[in-house]
Amino acid sequence: MRRVLRGPRPESVPTLVGTACTLVGLVDIAAGVFPRFRHSRMHTLAEVLPGAVGPFAAAMSLSVGVLLLLLAHGIKRRKRRAWRAAVILLPVGAVAQFVYRHSVIGVLISLGILTLLLRHRREFAALPDPRSRWTALANFVVLGAGSIGLGLVIVNSHPGRIVGSPSLTDRLEHVLVGLFGFEGPIRYADGVDWTVGYSLGALGLLTATTTIYLAFRPEHPAVRLTGDDERRLRELLDKHGTRDSLGYFALRRDKGVVFSPSGKAAVCYRVVSGVMLASGDPIGDVEAWPGAIERFMDEAKAHSWTPAVMGCSETGGEVWTRETGLDALELGDEAVVDVADFSLSGRAMRNVRQMVKRIERNGYETRVRRVRDLSEAELDRIRRAAESWRGTDTERGFSMALGRIGDSEDSGSLIATAHRTEEGETGPYGDLKAVLHFVPWGPDGVSLDLMRRDRAADPGMNELLIVATLRDAPRLGIERISLNFAMFRSALARGEKLGAGPVCRMWRGLLVFLSRWFQIESLYKFNAKFQPRWEPRFVVYRNTGDLPRIGLAAMRAEGFVTLALPRLRPGRPRPCAHIVPDTGAHEVRAA
């Protein structure tokens, strides 16, 4: 798909004010921490920034600087609450200028920024992001660690005034007790004790105040599918589910949804780090897609979220870019196997054919059934096995994952299992050795959701079960099967061809290097074994500068980047190198 090139966009007032707050905050902190800063070449600038001489001035300078840094990002994102806080903070800074430093210019600068905020107040209307009580804990950890680090700088910024030679332990103790407002073991000459004490106390008070505020403010939980939302989505999938292989993954219950005014189309999404991530194409009638996309963009604007779409088809990308002015970039290819064209015959399929025959000779048998045809006891055994065999501590997947197995509402899903009864040995899950789970793709297709296997089973379980599913597909009325998603597949394919240019080879080399962590090349080679047709998938984004944020948000949504605290239990075994990672939910596809 051709990318549309646009000229640079003029900076908005929120962006300019947010940047100004960042710079003022940094200089303000420096002015409060380093006594010599006011006598350096930055003296003239320091004189007109918030802060003053003396103990109160240092404390005020630090507090105002830290708060401005905390508010700057929210101001850039047009957040209403950040605007309110800045409107309150700037007059306080102006008063400090006049009372402690008698700086008229400093007052004018504070009031000038305040005037800009008030004049353009209508631009700061963005609603809050999803949040929970964990935000308070994160603030306490991050700001607390920052306060300790900054406190050590403050304690050591007066080397000529320190009495004696305190050890590093004494300095750290002085910081820690100072954050709680108590006097530490270090002594200073010429009244510096008061300056250091008030500065440390201000940092501690700031950490405590912001944490308490975040802990007791109202929660804004992330949007989830309601029962009515799921019912309406299922009705749309019944009518239009054949078009997109990823459509059924819209039924993940940790996604939000916006419907078109007519109710004939919908866009499902999740908000991660201020990025509003949609996945796949809109659900429903193509003619109603623009209405759902407009609602999506309105929601993103209302919260000042960065809009993005992961894994849409070429048709979906064309509609998104036409209706919104966003850009599209090819992300990779989806492997789709047409059942009627699949055969194990021929030289190209020799490796798969030999592997499957070898595993079958070792006594493995396969069963391919709809969820509705399995008993609850067997479904429970499959769920427990899939959880136990997961190769990561966290369940992965978002855009190409359902996140559940065997739900009564998903009776049309497909489960392929591999079994082997070993004489004198019974595992915790009986003879079950591997599981593949597929979700419906219209009435005549399925889309791969997850791949799990017993690590002690023979290599090749995934190949065995895919071949078994393709063999049984006609009996089950299945005509097409969507397999894994291969990122940058075309780049890998071009780079390994004879005569590839140096740029193609260099790009392929980088992807191969990254495959050590993200299985980019292994997924492509695994998919290619089954001789699929490749369907391109795209990422839709607003501008190039948003791509790093979108990439990080997507990796967090998919479970490849986790910011949670580590679990205090033994880790799971690492995925074996000779197979596609047995991780959850099209994380194989999204890896």
Coordinates of C-alpha atoms in Angstrom, one line a residue:
M1 CA 0.0 0.0 0.0
R2 CA 1.4 3.4 -0.9
R3 CA 2.2 5.7 2.0
V4 CA 0.9 9.2 1.8
L5 CA 3.6 11.8 2.5
R6 CA 2.6 15.0 4.3
G7 CA 4.4 18.1 5.4
P8 CA 5.3 18.9 9.0
R9 CA 2.4 19.9 11.1
P10 CA 2.6 23.2 13.1
E11 CA 3.0 22.7 16.9
S12 CA -0.1 23.3 18.9
V13 CA -0.3 25.4 22.0
P14 CA -0.6 22.4 24.3
T15 CA 2.6 20.9 22.8
L16 CA 4.5 24.3 23.2
V17 CA 3.3 24.8 26.7
G18 CA 4.1 21.2 27.7
T19 CA 7.6 21.6 26.3
A20 CA 8.0 24.9 28.1
C21 CA 6.9 23.2 31.4
T22 CA 9.5 20.5 30.8
L23 CA 12.3 22.9 30.3
V24 CA 11.3 25.2 33.1
G25 CA 10.9 22.3 35.4
L26 CA 14.4 20.9 34.6
V27 CA 16.1 24.3 35.1
D28 CA 14.0 24.9 38.2
I29 CA 15.2 21.7 39.8
A30 CA 18.8 22.5 38.9
A31 CA 18.4 26.0 40.4
G32 CA 17.1 24.4 43.6
V33 CA 19.7 21.7 43.9
F34 CA 23.0 23.3 42.8
P35 CA 24.0 26.5 44.6
R36 CA 26.5 27.4 42.0
F37 CA 23.9 27.2 39.2
R38 CA 22.7 30.7 40.0
H39 CA 26.3 32.0 39.5
S40 CA 26.9 30.2 36.3
R41 CA 26.3 31.4 32.7
M42 CA 22.7 30.4 33.3
H43 CA 22.4 33.0 36.1
T44 CA 20.2 35.4 34.0
L45 CA 17.8 32.5 33.1
A46 CA 17.7 31.2 36.7
E47 CA 16.8 34.6 38.1
V48 CA 13.5 34.6 36.1
L49 CA 12.4 31.0 36.8
P50 CA 10.3 29.8 39.8
G51 CA 12.5 29.5 42.9
A52 CA 14.3 31.7 45.4
V53 CA 17.3 31.9 47.6
G54 CA 17.3 30.4 51.0
P55 CA 15.8 27.2 52.5
F56 CA 12.2 27.9 51.5
A57 CA 13.3 28.9 48.0
A58 CA 15.2 25.6 47.5
A59 CA 12.2 23.6 48.6
M60 CA 9.8 25.6 46.5
S61 CA 12.1 25.3 43.5
L62 CA 12.3 21.6 43.8
S63 CA 8.5 21.1 44.3
V64 CA 7.5 23.4 41.5
G65 CA 10.1 21.8 39.1
V66 CA 9.0 18.2 39.9
L67 CA 5.3 19.1 39.6
L68 CA 5.9 20.8 36.2
L69 CA 7.7 17.8 34.9
L70 CA 4.9 15.5 36.1
L71 CA 2.3 17.8 34.4
A72 CA 4.1 18.4 31.2
H73 CA 3.1 15.2 29.4
G74 CA -0.5 15.6 30.4
I75 CA -0.5 19.2 29.1
K76 CA 0.9 18.0 25.8
R77 CA -1.9 15.4 25.6
R78 CA -4.5 18.2 26.4
K79 CA -5.6 16.5 29.6
R80 CA -8.2 18.6 31.5
R81 CA -6.9 17.7 35.0
A82 CA -3.3 18.5 34.0
W83 CA -4.5 21.9 32.9
R84 CA -6.3 22.5 36.2
A85 CA -3.2 21.6 38.2
A86 CA -1.0 23.8 36.1
V87 CA -3.5 26.7 36.5
I88 CA -3.2 26.3 40.3
L89 CA 0.5 25.8 40.3
L90 CA 1.6 28.7 38.2
P91 CA 0.1 31.4 40.5
V92 CA 1.9 29.7 43.4
G93 CA 5.1 30.0 41.5
A94 CA 4.4 33.6 40.7
V95 CA 3.8 34.4 44.4
A96 CA 7.0 32.6 45.3
Q97 CA 8.9 34.8 42.8
F98 CA 7.6 38.0 44.3
V99 CA 7.7 37.0 48.0
Y100 CA 11.1 35.3 48.1
R101 CA 13.0 36.8 45.2
H102 CA 11.1 40.0 44.3
S103 CA 11.5 39.0 40.7
V104 CA 9.0 40.8 38.6
I105 CA 10.3 39.1 35.4
G106 CA 9.8 35.7 37.0
V107 CA 6.2 36.7 37.9
L108 CA 5.5 37.8 34.4
I109 CA 6.8 34.5 32.9
S110 CA 4.6 32.4 35.2
L111 CA 1.6 34.6 34.5
G112 CA 2.4 34.5 30.7
I113 CA 2.3 30.7 30.7
L114 CA -0.9 30.9 32.8
T115 CA -2.4 33.3 30.3
L116 CA -1.8 30.9 27.4
L117 CA -3.4 28.1 29.4
L118 CA -6.5 30.2 30.2
R119 CA -6.8 31.7 26.7
H120 CA -6.7 28.2 25.1
R121 CA -8.6 26.4 27.8
R122 CA -11.0 24.8 25.3
E123 CA -8.1 22.8 23.8
F124 CA -7.6 21.1 27.1
A125 CA -10.7 19.0 27.2
A126 CA -9.3 15.4 27.1
L127 CA -10.9 12.9 29.5
P128 CA -8.8 10.7 31.9
D129 CA -7.2 7.5 30.8
P130 CA -8.1 4.1 32.2
R131 CA -6.5 3.7 35.6
S132 CA -6.6 1.8 38.9
R133 CA -5.2 1.9 42.4
W134 CA -2.0 0.4 41.0
T135 CA -1.2 3.8 39.7
A136 CA -0.6 5.0 43.2
L137 CA 1.8 2.2 43.9
A138 CA 3.7 2.9 40.6
N139 CA 3.9 6.6 41.6
F140 CA 5.2 5.8 45.0
V141 CA 7.9 3.5 43.6
V142 CA 9.0 5.8 40.7
L143 CA 8.7 9.1 42.5
G144 CA 10.2 7.6 45.7
A145 CA 13.2 6.3 43.8
G146 CA 13.6 9.6 42.0
S147 CA 13.4 11.5 45.4
I148 CA 16.1 9.3 46.9
G149 CA 18.4 9.8 43.8
L150 CA 17.7 13.6 43.8
G151 CA 18.2 13.7 47.6
L152 CA 21.6 12.1 47.2
V153 CA 22.5 14.9 44.7
I154 CA 21.2 17.5 47.2
V155 CA 23.2 16.1 50.1
N156 CA 26.4 16.0 48.0
S157 CA 25.9 19.4 46.2
H158 CA 27.5 21.3 49.1
P159 CA 30.9 19.6 49.5
G160 CA 32.7 22.6 51.0
R161 CA 30.0 23.0 53.7
I162 CA 29.9 19.4 55.0
V163 CA 31.4 18.9 58.5
G164 CA 33.7 15.9 58.6
S165 CA 33.8 13.1 56.1
P166 CA 30.5 11.1 56.3
S167 CA 30.4 7.8 54.6
L168 CA 28.0 6.8 51.8
T169 CA 25.8 5.0 54.3
D170 CA 25.6 8.2 56.4
R171 CA 24.7 10.2 53.3
L172 CA 22.0 7.7 52.3
E173 CA 20.6 7.7 55.9
H174 CA 20.5 11.5 55.8
V175 CA 18.4 11.3 52.6
L176 CA 16.0 8.7 53.9
V177 CA 15.3 10.4 57.3
G178 CA 15.2 13.8 55.6
L179 CA 12.4 12.6 53.3
F180 CA 10.4 11.9 56.4
G181 CA 11.2 15.4 57.8
F182 CA 13.8 14.4 60.4
E183 CA 17.3 15.6 60.9
G184 CA 20.0 13.2 59.6
P185 CA 23.6 12.5 60.8
I186 CA 25.3 14.9 58.4
R187 CA 26.1 18.5 59.6
Y188 CA 26.7 21.5 57.4
A189 CA 28.3 24.9 58.0
D190 CA 26.8 28.4 57.3
G191 CA 23.1 27.4 57.7
V192 CA 23.1 24.9 54.8
D193 CA 21.4 22.3 57.1
W194 CA 18.2 24.2 56.7
T195 CA 18.4 24.3 52.9
V196 CA 19.1 20.6 52.6
G197 CA 16.5 19.7 55.3
Y198 CA 13.7 21.7 53.7
S199 CA 14.6 20.4 50.2
L200 CA 14.5 16.8 51.3
G201 CA 11.3 17.4 53.3
A202 CA 9.7 18.9 50.3
L203 CA 10.6 15.8 48.1
G204 CA 9.2 13.5 50.8
L205 CA 6.0 15.5 51.1
L206 CA 5.6 15.6 47.4
T207 CA 5.9 11.9 47.1
A208 CA 3.4 11.3 49.9
T209 CA 0.9 13.8 48.7
T210 CA 0.8 12.6 45.1
T211 CA 0.6 9.0 46.2
I212 CA -2.3 9.7 48.5
Y213 CA -4.1 11.7 45.8
L214 CA -3.7 8.9 43.3
A215 CA -4.8 6.3 45.8
F216 CA -8.0 8.0 46.7
R217 CA -9.1 9.6 43.5
P218 CA -11.9 7.8 41.6
E219 CA -10.9 4.9 39.4
H220 CA -11.5 4.8 35.7
P221 CA -11.4 1.1 34.9
A222 CA -10.5 0.0 31.4
V223 CA -13.4 -0.6 29.1
R224 CA -14.6 -4.2 28.8
L225 CA -17.1 -5.9 26.6
T226 CA -20.5 -6.1 28.2
G227 CA -22.9 -9.0 27.6
D228 CA -24.9 -6.8 25.2
D229 CA -21.8 -5.7 23.4
E230 CA -20.8 -9.4 22.9
R231 CA -24.3 -10.3 21.7
R232 CA -24.3 -7.5 19.1
L233 CA -20.8 -8.4 17.9
R234 CA -21.8 -12.1 17.5
E235 CA -24.8 -11.0 15.4
L236 CA -22.4 -8.9 13.1
L237 CA -20.0 -11.9 12.9
D238 CA -22.9 -14.2 11.9
K239 CA -23.6 -11.9 8.9
H240 CA -20.2 -10.7 8.0
G241 CA -17.7 -13.0 9.7
T242 CA -16.4 -14.6 6.5
R243 CA -14.6 -11.4 5.4
D244 CA -11.8 -11.2 8.0
S245 CA -10.0 -14.1 9.6
L246 CA -9.3 -12.0 12.7
G247 CA -12.9 -11.0 13.2
Y248 CA -13.7 -13.5 15.9
F249 CA -10.9 -12.2 18.1
A250 CA -13.0 -9.0 18.6
L251 CA -14.8 -11.1 21.2
R252 CA -11.9 -10.9 23.6
R253 CA -13.6 -9.6 26.8
D254 CA -10.8 -7.3 27.7
K255 CA -11.5 -5.1 24.7
G256 CA -13.7 -2.1 24.4
V257 CA -16.0 -1.5 21.4
V258 CA -17.5 1.4 19.5
F259 CA -20.4 0.9 17.1
S260 CA -21.4 2.9 14.1
P261 CA -24.6 5.0 14.4
S262 CA -26.5 2.4 12.4
G263 CA -25.2 -0.4 14.6
K264 CA -24.1 -2.3 11.5
A265 CA -20.3 -2.1 12.1
A266 CA -18.0 -1.9 15.1
V267 CA -14.4 -1.3 16.0
C268 CA -12.8 -3.1 19.0
Y269 CA -9.9 -1.7 20.8
R270 CA -7.8 -1.5 23.9
V271 CA -6.0 1.5 25.4
V272 CA -2.3 0.9 26.4
S273 CA 0.0 3.8 27.5
G274 CA -2.2 6.4 25.9
V275 CA -2.5 4.5 22.6
M276 CA -5.9 3.5 21.4
L277 CA -5.2 0.2 19.6
A278 CA -7.7 -1.3 17.3
S279 CA -7.1 -4.8 15.9
G280 CA -7.9 -6.3 12.5
D281 CA -10.6 -4.8 10.3
P282 CA -13.9 -3.3 11.6
I283 CA -16.6 -5.9 12.2
G284 CA -19.7 -5.8 10.2
D285 CA -21.0 -4.3 6.9
V286 CA -18.2 -2.6 4.9
E287 CA -20.6 0.1 3.9
A288 CA -21.0 1.0 7.7
W289 CA -17.3 0.9 8.5
P290 CA -16.8 4.7 8.1
G291 CA -19.4 5.4 10.8
A292 CA -17.6 3.0 13.2
I293 CA -14.2 4.5 12.3
E294 CA -15.5 8.0 12.9
R295 CA -16.8 7.0 16.4
F296 CA -13.4 5.4 17.1
M297 CA -11.6 8.6 16.1
D298 CA -14.0 10.7 18.2
E299 CA -13.3 8.6 21.2
A300 CA -9.5 8.9 20.7
K301 CA -9.8 12.7 20.4
A302 CA -12.0 13.0 23.5
H303 CA -9.3 11.3 25.6
S304 CA -6.3 12.6 23.6
W305 CA -5.3 9.0 22.8
T306 CA -3.0 8.2 19.9
P307 CA -5.1 6.2 17.4
A308 CA -3.6 3.1 15.8
V309 CA -4.7 -0.1 14.1
M310 CA -2.7 -3.4 14.2
G311 CA -3.1 -6.1 11.6
C312 CA -5.8 -4.8 9.3
S313 CA -6.2 -6.2 5.8
E314 CA -5.4 -4.2 2.6
T315 CA -9.1 -3.3 2.2
G316 CA -9.3 -2.3 5.9
G317 CA -6.2 -0.2 5.5
E318 CA -7.6 1.6 2.5
V319 CA -10.8 2.5 4.3
W320 CA -8.9 3.6 7.4
T321 CA -6.6 5.9 5.5
R322 CA -9.3 7.3 3.3
E323 CA -11.7 8.1 6.2
T324 CA -9.1 9.4 8.7
G325 CA -6.1 10.7 6.8
L326 CA -3.9 8.3 8.7
D327 CA -1.0 6.4 7.1
A328 CA -0.6 2.7 6.6
L329 CA 2.6 0.6 6.6
E330 CA 2.9 -3.1 5.7
L331 CA 3.5 -5.1 8.9
G332 CA 3.8 -8.6 7.7
D333 CA 1.8 -11.4 6.1
E334 CA -0.8 -13.9 7.3
A335 CA -0.5 -17.5 6.1
V336 CA -3.8 -18.9 4.8
V337 CA -4.1 -22.5 3.6
D338 CA -6.9 -23.5 1.2
V339 CA -7.9 -27.0 2.2
A340 CA -8.7 -28.0 -1.4
D341 CA -5.2 -27.2 -2.5
F342 CA -3.3 -28.8 0.3
S343 CA -1.4 -32.0 -0.2
L344 CA 1.5 -33.7 1.5
S345 CA 2.7 -34.9 -1.9
G346 CA 5.7 -33.4 -3.7
R347 CA 9.2 -32.4 -2.9
A348 CA 8.2 -29.1 -1.2
M349 CA 6.3 -31.0 1.4
R350 CA 8.9 -33.7 2.0
N351 CA 10.1 -32.5 5.4
V352 CA 6.6 -32.1 6.8
R353 CA 5.5 -35.4 5.3
Q354 CA 8.5 -37.3 6.9
M355 CA 8.1 -35.6 10.2
V356 CA 4.4 -36.5 10.4
K357 CA 5.0 -40.1 9.4
R358 CA 7.7 -40.5 12.0
I359 CA 5.5 -39.1 14.8
E360 CA 2.6 -41.3 13.8
R361 CA 5.0 -44.4 13.9
N362 CA 5.9 -43.4 17.4
G363 CA 2.3 -44.1 18.5
Y364 CA 0.7 -40.7 18.5
E365 CA -2.9 -40.3 17.4
T366 CA -4.9 -37.1 16.7
R367 CA -8.4 -36.0 17.2
V368 CA -10.0 -32.9 15.7
R369 CA -13.4 -31.8 17.1
R370 CA -15.6 -28.9 17.7
V371 CA -15.8 -27.6 21.3
R372 CA -19.5 -28.6 21.5
D373 CA -18.5 -32.2 20.9
L374 CA -16.2 -32.4 23.9
S375 CA -17.3 -33.2 27.4
E376 CA -16.8 -30.7 30.2
A377 CA -14.3 -33.0 31.9
E378 CA -12.2 -33.2 28.8
L379 CA -12.4 -29.5 28.2
D380 CA -11.2 -28.9 31.8
R381 CA -8.3 -31.2 31.2
I382 CA -7.3 -29.4 28.0
R383 CA -7.6 -26.0 29.8
R384 CA -5.3 -27.1 32.6
A385 CA -2.8 -28.6 30.2
A386 CA -2.7 -25.5 28.1
E387 CA -2.1 -23.3 31.2
S388 CA 0.6 -25.6 32.4
W389 CA 2.4 -25.9 29.1
R390 CA 2.4 -22.1 28.4
G391 CA 5.9 -21.0 27.7
T392 CA 5.7 -17.6 29.4
D393 CA 4.7 -16.3 32.8
T394 CA 1.9 -14.1 31.3
E395 CA -0.8 -15.0 28.8
R396 CA 0.1 -13.4 25.5
G397 CA -2.0 -12.1 22.7
F398 CA -4.3 -9.3 21.8
S399 CA -5.0 -8.7 18.1
M400 CA -4.9 -12.4 17.2
A401 CA -5.9 -14.1 20.4
L402 CA -9.2 -15.1 22.1
G403 CA -7.7 -15.5 25.6
R404 CA -10.0 -18.5 26.6
I405 CA -10.6 -22.1 25.6
G406 CA -13.8 -24.1 25.7
D407 CA -16.2 -21.3 26.7
S408 CA -19.9 -22.4 26.1
E409 CA -20.3 -19.3 23.8
D410 CA -17.5 -20.5 21.6
S411 CA -19.0 -23.9 20.8
G412 CA -18.1 -23.6 17.1
S413 CA -14.4 -23.3 17.9
L414 CA -12.1 -26.2 16.9
I415 CA -9.7 -28.2 19.1
A416 CA -7.1 -30.5 17.7
T417 CA -5.3 -32.7 20.2
A418 CA -2.5 -35.2 20.1
H419 CA -2.5 -38.3 22.3
R420 CA -0.1 -41.1 23.2
T421 CA -0.5 -43.7 25.8
E422 CA 2.9 -44.7 27.2
E423 CA 3.1 -48.1 28.9
G424 CA 3.5 -47.8 32.7
E425 CA 3.4 -44.0 32.6
T426 CA 0.5 -41.7 33.1
G427 CA 0.9 -37.9 33.1
P428 CA -1.1 -35.3 35.0
Y429 CA -3.3 -34.9 31.9
G430 CA -3.6 -38.5 30.8
D431 CA -2.5 -39.3 27.3
L432 CA -2.9 -35.6 26.1
K433 CA 0.4 -34.4 24.6
A434 CA -0.5 -31.3 22.5
V435 CA -3.3 -28.9 21.8
L436 CA -4.2 -26.5 19.0
H437 CA -7.2 -24.2 19.3
F438 CA -8.9 -22.6 16.3
V439 CA -11.7 -20.0 16.3
P440 CA -14.4 -19.7 13.6
W441 CA -13.7 -17.7 10.5
G442 CA -17.2 -17.5 9.1
P443 CA -19.1 -20.8 8.5
D444 CA -16.4 -22.4 6.4
G445 CA -13.1 -21.4 7.9
V446 CA -11.0 -21.4 11.1
S447 CA -8.2 -19.2 12.4
L448 CA -5.4 -20.4 14.6
D449 CA -5.6 -19.2 18.2
L450 CA -3.0 -21.0 20.3
M451 CA -0.5 -23.9 20.1
R452 CA 0.6 -25.7 23.2
R453 CA 2.4 -29.0 23.8
D454 CA 4.0 -31.1 26.5
R455 CA 7.7 -30.2 26.5
A456 CA 8.5 -33.9 27.0
A457 CA 6.6 -34.9 23.8
D458 CA 8.4 -35.5 20.5
P459 CA 9.3 -32.5 18.3
G460 CA 6.8 -31.8 15.5
M461 CA 3.6 -31.8 17.5
N462 CA 2.5 -28.6 15.9
E463 CA 3.1 -29.8 12.4
L464 CA 1.3 -33.0 13.2
L465 CA -1.8 -31.3 14.5
I466 CA -2.0 -28.7 11.6
V467 CA -1.8 -31.6 9.1
A468 CA -4.4 -33.5 11.0
T469 CA -6.7 -30.4 11.0
L470 CA -6.2 -30.0 7.2
R471 CA -7.0 -33.7 6.7
D472 CA -10.2 -33.5 8.8
A473 CA -11.3 -30.1 7.5
P474 CA -13.6 -31.4 4.7
R475 CA -15.5 -33.6 7.2
L476 CA -16.0 -30.5 9.4
G477 CA -17.1 -28.2 6.5
I478 CA -13.9 -26.2 6.7
E479 CA -12.5 -24.8 3.4
R480 CA -9.7 -22.5 4.6
I481 CA -7.4 -22.3 7.6
S482 CA -5.6 -19.1 8.8
L483 CA -2.2 -20.0 10.4
N484 CA 0.4 -17.9 11.9
F485 CA 1.1 -14.2 11.3
A486 CA 4.7 -13.6 10.0
M487 CA 6.1 -10.1 10.7
F488 CA 8.2 -8.6 7.9
R489 CA 7.8 -11.8 5.8
S490 CA 8.3 -10.1 2.5
A491 CA 11.6 -8.5 3.7
L492 CA 12.9 -11.9 4.8
A493 CA 11.8 -13.5 1.5
R494 CA 13.4 -10.8 -0.6
G495 CA 16.6 -10.7 1.4
E496 CA 17.3 -14.4 1.0
K497 CA 16.8 -14.4 -2.8
L498 CA 19.7 -14.6 -5.2
G499 CA 20.7 -11.1 -6.3
A500 CA 19.2 -9.3 -3.3
G501 CA 20.7 -5.8 -2.9
P502 CA 22.8 -4.8 0.1
V503 CA 20.0 -2.9 1.7
C504 CA 17.7 -6.0 1.5
R505 CA 20.4 -8.2 2.9
M506 CA 21.2 -5.8 5.7
W507 CA 17.5 -5.5 6.7
R508 CA 17.1 -9.3 6.6
G509 CA 20.3 -9.6 8.8
L510 CA 18.8 -7.3 11.4
L511 CA 15.5 -9.3 11.4
V512 CA 17.4 -12.5 11.8
F513 CA 19.3 -11.0 14.7
L514 CA 16.0 -9.8 16.4
S515 CA 14.6 -13.3 15.8
R516 CA 16.7 -14.5 18.8
W517 CA 14.1 -12.8 21.0
F518 CA 10.9 -12.4 18.8
Q519 CA 11.0 -15.6 16.6
I520 CA 10.5 -13.5 13.4
E521 CA 12.4 -15.8 11.1
S522 CA 11.2 -19.0 12.7
L523 CA 7.6 -18.1 12.3
Y524 CA 8.1 -17.3 8.7
K525 CA 9.8 -20.6 8.0
F526 CA 7.3 -22.5 10.0
N527 CA 4.4 -21.0 8.0
A528 CA 6.2 -21.5 4.7
K529 CA 6.3 -25.3 5.3
F530 CA 2.6 -25.6 4.5
Q531 CA 2.8 -23.7 1.2
P532 CA 0.2 -21.1 2.1
R533 CA -1.0 -18.0 0.2
W534 CA 0.2 -14.8 1.9
E535 CA -2.3 -12.1 2.9
P536 CA -0.6 -8.8 3.8
R537 CA -1.5 -7.1 7.0
F538 CA -0.9 -3.4 7.9
V539 CA -0.4 -1.0 10.8
V540 CA -2.3 2.2 10.5
Y541 CA -0.8 5.3 12.4
R542 CA -1.1 9.0 12.5
N543 CA 2.5 10.1 11.9
T544 CA 6.0 8.5 11.9
G545 CA 6.8 10.0 15.3
D546 CA 4.0 7.9 16.9
L547 CA 5.4 4.5 15.6
P548 CA 7.8 3.9 18.6
R549 CA 4.9 4.5 21.1
I550 CA 2.6 2.4 19.0
G551 CA 5.2 -0.4 18.8
L552 CA 5.7 -0.4 22.6
A553 CA 2.0 -0.3 23.3
A554 CA 1.4 -3.2 20.9
M555 CA 4.2 -5.2 22.5
R556 CA 2.6 -4.6 25.9
A557 CA -0.8 -5.5 24.7
E558 CA 0.5 -8.7 23.1
G559 CA 2.3 -9.6 26.4
F560 CA 5.9 -9.3 25.0
V561 CA 6.7 -6.4 27.4
T562 CA 5.4 -6.6 30.9
L563 CA 5.7 -3.7 33.4
A564 CA 4.2 -5.7 36.3
L565 CA 6.3 -6.8 39.3
P566 CA 8.0 -10.2 38.8
R567 CA 6.3 -13.2 40.4
L568 CA 8.0 -14.9 43.3
R569 CA 7.9 -18.4 41.9
P570 CA 10.0 -20.6 39.6
G571 CA 9.9 -19.5 36.0
R572 CA 8.4 -21.7 33.3
P573 CA 10.7 -23.5 31.0
R574 CA 11.9 -21.6 27.9
P575 CA 10.3 -22.6 24.6
C576 CA 12.2 -25.3 22.7
A577 CA 14.2 -23.9 19.7
H578 CA 13.0 -26.5 17.2
I579 CA 9.4 -25.5 17.3
V580 CA 7.3 -22.4 17.0
P581 CA 6.9 -21.0 20.6
D582 CA 4.0 -22.7 22.3
T583 CA 2.7 -19.4 23.6
G584 CA -0.8 -18.3 23.8
A585 CA -3.3 -16.9 21.4
H586 CA -1.9 -16.0 18.1
E587 CA 1.0 -14.6 20.1
V588 CA 2.5 -17.1 17.7
R589 CA 0.9 -15.1 14.9
A590 CA 1.8 -11.8 16.5
A591 CA 5.3 -12.7 17.6

